[in-house]
CSV table of C-alpha atoms in Angstrom, one decimal:
chain,number,residue,atom,x,y,z
R,189,UNK,CA,0.0,0.1,0.0
R,190,UNK,CA,3.1,2.4,0.8
R,191,UNK,CA,4.3,1.6,-3.0
R,192,UNK,CA,0.9,2.3,-4.3
R,193,UNK,CA,0.5,5.8,-2.5
R,194,UNK,CA,4.3,6.4,-3.1
R,195,UNK,CA,3.8,6.0,-7.1
R,196,UNK,CA,0.4,7.9,-7.2
R,197,UNK,CA,2.3,11.2,-4.8
R,198,UNK,CA,5.1,11.1,-7.6
R,199,UNK,CA,2.7,11.2,-10.4
R,200,UNK,CA,0.8,14.0,-8.7
R,201,UNK,CA,3.2,16.1,-7.5
R,202,UNK,CA,6.5,15.8,-9.9
R,203,UNK,CA,4.9,17.7,-12.7
R,204,UNK,CA,4.3,20.8,-10.3
R,205,UNK,CA,7.7,20.5,-9.1
R,206,UNK,CA,8.6,22.1,-12.3
R,207,UNK,CA,6.5,24.5,-12.2
R,208,UNK,CA,8.2,26.3,-9.1
R,209,UNK,CA,11.7,26.2,-10.8
R,210,UNK,CA,12.1,28.7,-13.4
R,211,UNK,CA,14.0,28.2,-16.6
R,212,UNK,CA,17.4,28.5,-17.1
R,213,UNK,CA,17.0,31.2,-19.3
R,214,UNK,CA,15.3,33.4,-16.5
R,215,UNK,CA,18.2,32.3,-14.4
R,216,UNK,CA,21.4,33.2,-16.7
R,217,UNK,CA,21.3,36.4,-18.1
R,218,UNK,CA,22.0,36.0,-22.3
R,219,UNK,CA,22.1,39.8,-22.9
R,220,UNK,CA,18.9,39.6,-24.9
R,221,UNK,CA,18.0,42.7,-22.9
R,222,UNK,CA,20.6,44.8,-24.3
R,223,UNK,CA,20.1,43.3,-27.6
R,224,UNK,CA,16.4,44.5,-27.8
R,225,UNK,CA,17.3,47.7,-26.3
R,226,UNK,CA,20.0,48.4,-28.8
R,227,UNK,CA,17.5,47.2,-31.9
R,228,UNK,CA,15.0,49.6,-30.3
R,229,UNK,CA,17.5,52.4,-30.2
R,230,UNK,CA,18.1,51.5,-33.9
R,231,UNK,CA,14.7,51.4,-35.1
R,232,UNK,CA,13.9,54.8,-33.5
R,233,UNK,CA,16.9,56.2,-35.0
R,234,UNK,CA,15.8,55.3,-38.3
R,235,UNK,CA,12.6,56.6,-37.8
R,236,UNK,CA,13.8,59.5,-36.9
R,237,UNK,CA,15.8,59.9,-40.2
R,238,UNK,CA,13.0,58.9,-42.1
R,239,UNK,CA,10.7,61.6,-40.5
R,240,UNK,CA,13.2,64.2,-41.1
R,241,UNK,CA,13.7,63.1,-44.6
R,242,UNK,CA,10.0,63.6,-45.1
R,243,UNK,CA,9.5,66.8,-43.3
R,244,UNK,CA,12.7,68.7,-45.2
R,245,UNK,CA,13.0,66.7,-48.5
R,246,UNK,CA,9.4,65.8,-49.2
R,247,UNK,CA,7.6,68.2,-47.6
R,248,UNK,CA,9.7,71.3,-49.5
R,249,UNK,CA,8.7,69.3,-52.8
R,250,UNK,CA,5.2,68.8,-51.9
R,251,UNK,CA,5.0,72.5,-50.9
R,252,UNK,CA,6.1,73.3,-54.3
R,253,UNK,CA,3.9,71.3,-56.1
R,254,UNK,CA,0.9,72.7,-54.5
R,255,UNK,CA,2.3,76.6,-55.4
R,256,UNK,CA,2.6,75.5,-58.9
R,257,UNK,CA,-0.8,73.9,-58.8
R,258,UNK,CA,-2.3,77.3,-57.6
R,259,UNK,CA,-0.6,79.2,-60.0
R,260,UNK,CA,-1.4,77.0,-62.9
R,261,UNK,CA,-5.0,77.1,-61.5
R,262,UNK,CA,-5.2,81.1,-61.9
R,263,UNK,CA,-3.4,81.0,-65.3
R,264,UNK,CA,-6.1,78.3,-66.7
R,265,UNK,CA,-8.4,81.0,-65.2
R,266,UNK,CA,-7.0,83.7,-67.1
R,267,UNK,CA,-6.8,81.7,-70.3
R,268,UNK,CA,-10.6,80.5,-70.0
R,269,UNK,CA,-11.6,84.5,-69.5
R,270,UNK,CA,-9.1,85.5,-72.7
R,271,UNK,CA,-10.9,82.8,-74.8
R,272,UNK,CA,-14.3,83.8,-74.0
R,273,UNK,CA,-13.3,87.4,-74.9
R,274,UNK,CA,-11.9,86.2,-78.2
R,275,UNK,CA,-14.6,84.5,-79.0
R,276,UNK,CA,-16.9,86.8,-77.9
R,277,UNK,CA,-15.0,89.6,-80.2
R,278,UNK,CA,-15.2,87.1,-82.9
R,279,UNK,CA,-18.9,87.0,-83.1
R,280,UNK,CA,-19.2,90.8,-82.8
R,281,UNK,CA,-16.5,91.0,-85.8
R,282,UNK,CA,-19.2,88.2,-87.7
R,283,UNK,CA,-22.1,90.2,-86.9
R,284,UNK,CA,-20.7,93.7,-87.7
R,285,UNK,CA,-19.7,92.1,-91.1
R,286,UNK,CA,-23.1,90.5,-91.9
R,287,UNK,CA,-24.5,94.2,-91.0
R,288,UNK,CA,-22.1,95.8,-93.6
R,289,UNK,CA,-22.8,93.2,-96.3
R,290,UNK,CA,-26.6,93.8,-95.5
R,291,UNK,CA,-25.8,97.8,-96.0
R,292,UNK,CA,-23.8,97.5,-98.9
R,293,UNK,CA,-26.7,95.3,-100.4
R,294,UNK,CA,-29.1,98.0,-99.3
R,295,UNK,CA,-26.9,100.7,-100.9
R,296,UNK,CA,-26.9,98.7,-104.0
R,297,UNK,CA,-30.4,98.3,-104.5
R,298,UNK,CA,-30.7,102.0,-103.7
R,299,UNK,CA,-28.3,103.3,-106.3
R,300,UNK,CA,-30.1,100.9,-108.9
R,301,UNK,CA,-33.6,102.2,-107.8
R,302,UNK,CA,-32.3,105.7,-108.5
R,303,UNK,CA,-30.9,105.0,-111.7
């Protein structure tokens, strides 16, 4: 009976013994904290480099593109207004030429009637 209780106690308590003992990786310092710290520092430096590149280089280019786009829009508005004025002037010239030809036709009719 004692042997049976001993064997049962081994099966019950043996797995719990390993839970109380931490693994070796926690006991021995492997330098992983320094490695993760170095990695974090490296990533932070690279992120700062990228941010400064975007703010200094790309940001300037974006602002220049924005200014040029606004200038282009202004120029397009001016061009559209000039085109409208040109079309209006062409229609006015066409109207005046039509009136001139009608007046010349009327003048020719009057001269033929007078003779």
